[in-house]
Amino acid sequence: MQSKKPIIWMGSSRSDLIAMPEGVRKDFGGALHGAQEGRQLEQAKPLKGKSKGATQLSEDHDGDTYRAVFTVELEGAIYVLHCFQKKSKSGISTPRTDIDLIERRLKDARALHAQRNGKKS
């Protein structure tokens, strides 16, 4: 059995997750636990574009939609990039401000990972 990968929380992602409704926290927490153990997550959806390498979880609760975005692409750790309540009124797409934050934190996670592993980013 492989060991669990540590979770590294980028920016305010941990406190943002903690502020979500209990059911959403439990669902996202269970999914992240599965990712730590290397399991494929049925509910996970890969992001595209500059966010390629990031995976998104989505959960509906009391008429609201919550999302958690993380990456498993960096060997040996799970980096949680962003946890948020979707507020966009236009369809299912992720709002641009959230995409920009995800892209910035993904770039920061890659740099942090390289630094933690003694590599140049």
mmCIF file with all atom_site columns, N, CA and C in Angstrom, residues 8 11 16 21 26 35-36 40 46 51 53 56 58 62 73 78 85 87 100 103-104 107 110 113 115:
data_model
loop_
_atom_site.group_PDB
_atom_site.id
_atom_site.type_symbol
_atom_site.label_atom_id
_atom_site.label_alt_id
_atom_site.label_comp_id
_atom_site.label_asym_id
_atom_site.label_entity_id
_atom_site.label_seq_id
_atom_site.pdbx_PDB_ins_code
_atom_site.Cartn_x
_atom_site.Cartn_y
_atom_site.Cartn_z
_atom_site.occupancy
_atom_site.B_iso_or_equiv
_atom_site.pdbx_formal_charge
_atom_site.auth_seq_id
_atom_site.auth_comp_id
_atom_site.auth_asym_id
_atom_site.auth_atom_id
_atom_site.pdbx_PDB_model_num
ATOM 1  N N  . ILE A 1 8   ? -1.130  20.154 0.569   1.00 0.00 ? 8   ILE A N  1
ATOM 2  C CA . ILE A 1 8   ? -0.562  21.490 0.736   1.00 0.00 ? 8   ILE A CA 1
ATOM 3  C C  . ILE A 1 8   ? -1.626  22.474 0.269   1.00 0.00 ? 8   ILE A C  1
ATOM 4  N N  . GLY A 1 11  ? -2.743  29.562 -0.610  1.00 0.00 ? 11  GLY A N  1
ATOM 5  C CA . GLY A 1 11  ? -3.527  30.756 -0.291  1.00 0.00 ? 11  GLY A CA 1
ATOM 6  C C  . GLY A 1 11  ? -4.545  30.477 0.803   1.00 0.00 ? 11  GLY A C  1
ATOM 7  N N  . ASP A 1 16  ? -11.172 28.671 3.249   1.00 0.00 ? 16  ASP A N  1
ATOM 8  C CA . ASP A 1 16  ? -12.358 28.756 2.386   1.00 0.00 ? 16  ASP A CA 1
ATOM 9  C C  . ASP A 1 16  ? -13.148 27.448 2.435   1.00 0.00 ? 16  ASP A C  1
ATOM 10 N N  . PRO A 1 21  ? -20.539 24.747 3.876   1.00 0.00 ? 21  PRO A N  1
ATOM 11 C CA . PRO A 1 21  ? -21.475 23.920 4.649   1.00 0.00 ? 21  PRO A CA 1
ATOM 12 C C  . PRO A 1 21  ? -20.879 22.541 4.963   1.00 0.00 ? 21  PRO A C  1
ATOM 13 N N  . LYS A 1 26  ? -17.502 17.660 4.010   1.00 0.00 ? 26  LYS A N  1
ATOM 14 C CA . LYS A 1 26  ? -17.313 16.208 4.123   1.00 0.00 ? 26  LYS A CA 1
ATOM 15 C C  . LYS A 1 26  ? -17.099 15.569 2.753   1.00 0.00 ? 26  LYS A C  1
ATOM 16 N N  . ALA A 1 35  ? -7.836  11.182 -3.225  1.00 0.00 ? 35  ALA A N  1
ATOM 17 C CA . ALA A 1 35  ? -6.717  11.641 -4.059  1.00 0.00 ? 35  ALA A CA 1
ATOM 18 C C  . ALA A 1 35  ? -5.386  11.400 -3.348  1.00 0.00 ? 35  ALA A C  1
ATOM 19 N N  . GLN A 1 36  ? -5.364  11.608 -2.026  1.00 0.00 ? 36  GLN A N  1
ATOM 20 C CA . GLN A 1 36  ? -4.144  11.353 -1.253  1.00 0.00 ? 36  GLN A CA 1
ATOM 21 C C  . GLN A 1 36  ? -3.700  9.897  -1.372  1.00 0.00 ? 36  GLN A C  1
ATOM 22 N N  . GLN A 1 40  ? -8.655  7.088  -8.327  1.00 0.00 ? 40  GLN A N  1
ATOM 23 C CA . GLN A 1 40  ? -9.325  7.861  -9.375  1.00 0.00 ? 40  GLN A CA 1
ATOM 24 C C  . GLN A 1 40  ? -10.642 8.366  -8.793  1.00 0.00 ? 40  GLN A C  1
ATOM 25 N N  . PRO A 1 46  ? -11.150 17.362 -15.058 1.00 0.00 ? 46  PRO A N  1
ATOM 26 C CA . PRO A 1 46  ? -9.931  18.124 -15.353 1.00 0.00 ? 46  PRO A CA 1
ATOM 27 C C  . PRO A 1 46  ? -10.257 19.492 -15.944 1.00 0.00 ? 46  PRO A C  1
ATOM 28 N N  . SER A 1 51  ? -5.067  26.279 -17.001 1.00 0.00 ? 51  SER A N  1
ATOM 29 C CA . SER A 1 51  ? -5.323  25.541 -15.763 1.00 0.00 ? 51  SER A CA 1
ATOM 30 C C  . SER A 1 51  ? -5.118  24.045 -15.945 1.00 0.00 ? 51  SER A C  1
ATOM 31 N N  . GLY A 1 53  ? -3.833  20.523 -15.754 1.00 0.00 ? 53  GLY A N  1
ATOM 32 C CA . GLY A 1 53  ? -3.092  19.939 -14.641 1.00 0.00 ? 53  GLY A CA 1
ATOM 33 C C  . GLY A 1 53  ? -3.864  20.076 -13.346 1.00 0.00 ? 53  GLY A C  1
ATOM 34 N N  . GLN A 1 56  ? -11.075 19.664 -10.817 1.00 0.00 ? 56  GLN A N  1
ATOM 35 C CA . GLN A 1 56  ? -12.146 20.368 -10.111 1.00 0.00 ? 56  GLN A CA 1
ATOM 36 C C  . GLN A 1 56  ? -13.186 19.395 -9.582  1.00 0.00 ? 56  GLN A C  1
ATOM 37 N N  . SER A 1 58  ? -17.081 19.469 -7.860  1.00 0.00 ? 58  SER A N  1
ATOM 38 C CA . SER A 1 58  ? -18.236 20.360 -7.805  1.00 0.00 ? 58  SER A CA 1
ATOM 39 C C  . SER A 1 58  ? -19.316 19.704 -6.955  1.00 0.00 ? 58  SER A C  1
ATOM 40 N N  . ASP A 1 62  ? -28.184 23.125 -1.232  1.00 0.00 ? 62  ASP A N  1
ATOM 41 C CA . ASP A 1 62  ? -29.214 24.144 -0.974  1.00 0.00 ? 62  ASP A CA 1
ATOM 42 C C  . ASP A 1 62  ? -29.288 25.202 -2.068  1.00 0.00 ? 62  ASP A C  1
ATOM 43 N N  . GLU A 1 73  ? -0.699  16.598 -10.132 1.00 0.00 ? 73  GLU A N  1
ATOM 44 C CA . GLU A 1 73  ? 0.364   16.475 -11.143 1.00 0.00 ? 73  GLU A CA 1
ATOM 45 C C  . GLU A 1 73  ? 1.768   16.588 -10.555 1.00 0.00 ? 73  GLU A C  1
ATOM 46 N N  . ILE A 1 78  ? -0.535  16.615 -2.811  1.00 0.00 ? 78  ILE A N  1
ATOM 47 C CA . ILE A 1 78  ? -1.767  17.164 -3.383  1.00 0.00 ? 78  ILE A CA 1
ATOM 48 C C  . ILE A 1 78  ? -1.759  18.650 -3.036  1.00 0.00 ? 78  ILE A C  1
ATOM 49 N N  . GLN A 1 85  ? -17.433 29.220 -3.590  1.00 0.00 ? 85  GLN A N  1
ATOM 50 C CA . GLN A 1 85  ? -18.839 29.103 -3.967  1.00 0.00 ? 85  GLN A CA 1
ATOM 51 C C  . GLN A 1 85  ? -18.991 29.800 -5.309  1.00 0.00 ? 85  GLN A C  1
ATOM 52 N N  . LYS A 1 87  ? -20.508 31.865 -8.042  1.00 0.00 ? 87  LYS A N  1
ATOM 53 C CA . LYS A 1 87  ? -21.502 32.937 -7.995  1.00 0.00 ? 87  LYS A CA 1
ATOM 54 C C  . LYS A 1 87  ? -21.935 33.388 -9.377  1.00 0.00 ? 87  LYS A C  1
ATOM 55 N N  . ASP A 1 100 ? -8.542  32.948 -13.026 1.00 0.00 ? 100 ASP A N  1
ATOM 56 C CA . ASP A 1 100 ? -7.275  33.678 -12.875 1.00 0.00 ? 100 ASP A CA 1
ATOM 57 C C  . ASP A 1 100 ? -6.569  33.289 -11.574 1.00 0.00 ? 100 ASP A C  1
ATOM 58 N N  . GLU A 1 103 ? -5.158  29.733 -11.891 1.00 0.00 ? 103 GLU A N  1
ATOM 59 C CA . GLU A 1 103 ? -3.943  29.733 -12.714 1.00 0.00 ? 103 GLU A CA 1
ATOM 60 C C  . GLU A 1 103 ? -2.744  30.282 -11.943 1.00 0.00 ? 103 GLU A C  1
ATOM 61 N N  . ARG A 1 104 ? -2.963  31.355 -11.184 1.00 0.00 ? 104 ARG A N  1
ATOM 62 C CA . ARG A 1 104 ? -1.880  31.953 -10.398 1.00 0.00 ? 104 ARG A CA 1
ATOM 63 C C  . ARG A 1 104 ? -1.408  30.980 -9.309  1.00 0.00 ? 104 ARG A C  1
ATOM 64 N N  . LYS A 1 107 ? 0.548   28.031 -10.773 1.00 0.00 ? 107 LYS A N  1
ATOM 65 C CA . LYS A 1 107 ? 1.926   28.457 -11.064 1.00 0.00 ? 107 LYS A CA 1
ATOM 66 C C  . LYS A 1 107 ? 2.740   28.521 -9.768  1.00 0.00 ? 107 LYS A C  1
ATOM 67 N N  . ARG A 1 110 ? 3.545   25.001 -8.518  1.00 0.00 ? 110 ARG A N  1
ATOM 68 C CA . ARG A 1 110 ? 4.652   24.399 -9.276  1.00 0.00 ? 110 ARG A CA 1
ATOM 69 C C  . ARG A 1 110 ? 5.996   24.939 -8.788  1.00 0.00 ? 110 ARG A C  1
ATOM 70 N N  . HIS A 1 113 ? 6.678   23.543 -5.291  1.00 0.00 ? 113 HIS A N  1
ATOM 71 C CA . HIS A 1 113 ? 7.047   22.130 -5.398  1.00 0.00 ? 113 HIS A CA 1
ATOM 72 C C  . HIS A 1 113 ? 8.503   21.981 -5.850  1.00 0.00 ? 113 HIS A C  1
ATOM 73 N N  . GLN A 1 115 ? 10.856  24.167 -5.447  1.00 0.00 ? 115 GLN A N  1
ATOM 74 C CA . GLN A 1 115 ? 11.692  24.638 -4.338  1.00 0.00 ? 115 GLN A CA 1
ATOM 75 C C  . GLN A 1 115 ? 11.800  23.562 -3.251  1.00 0.00 ? 115 GLN A C  1
#
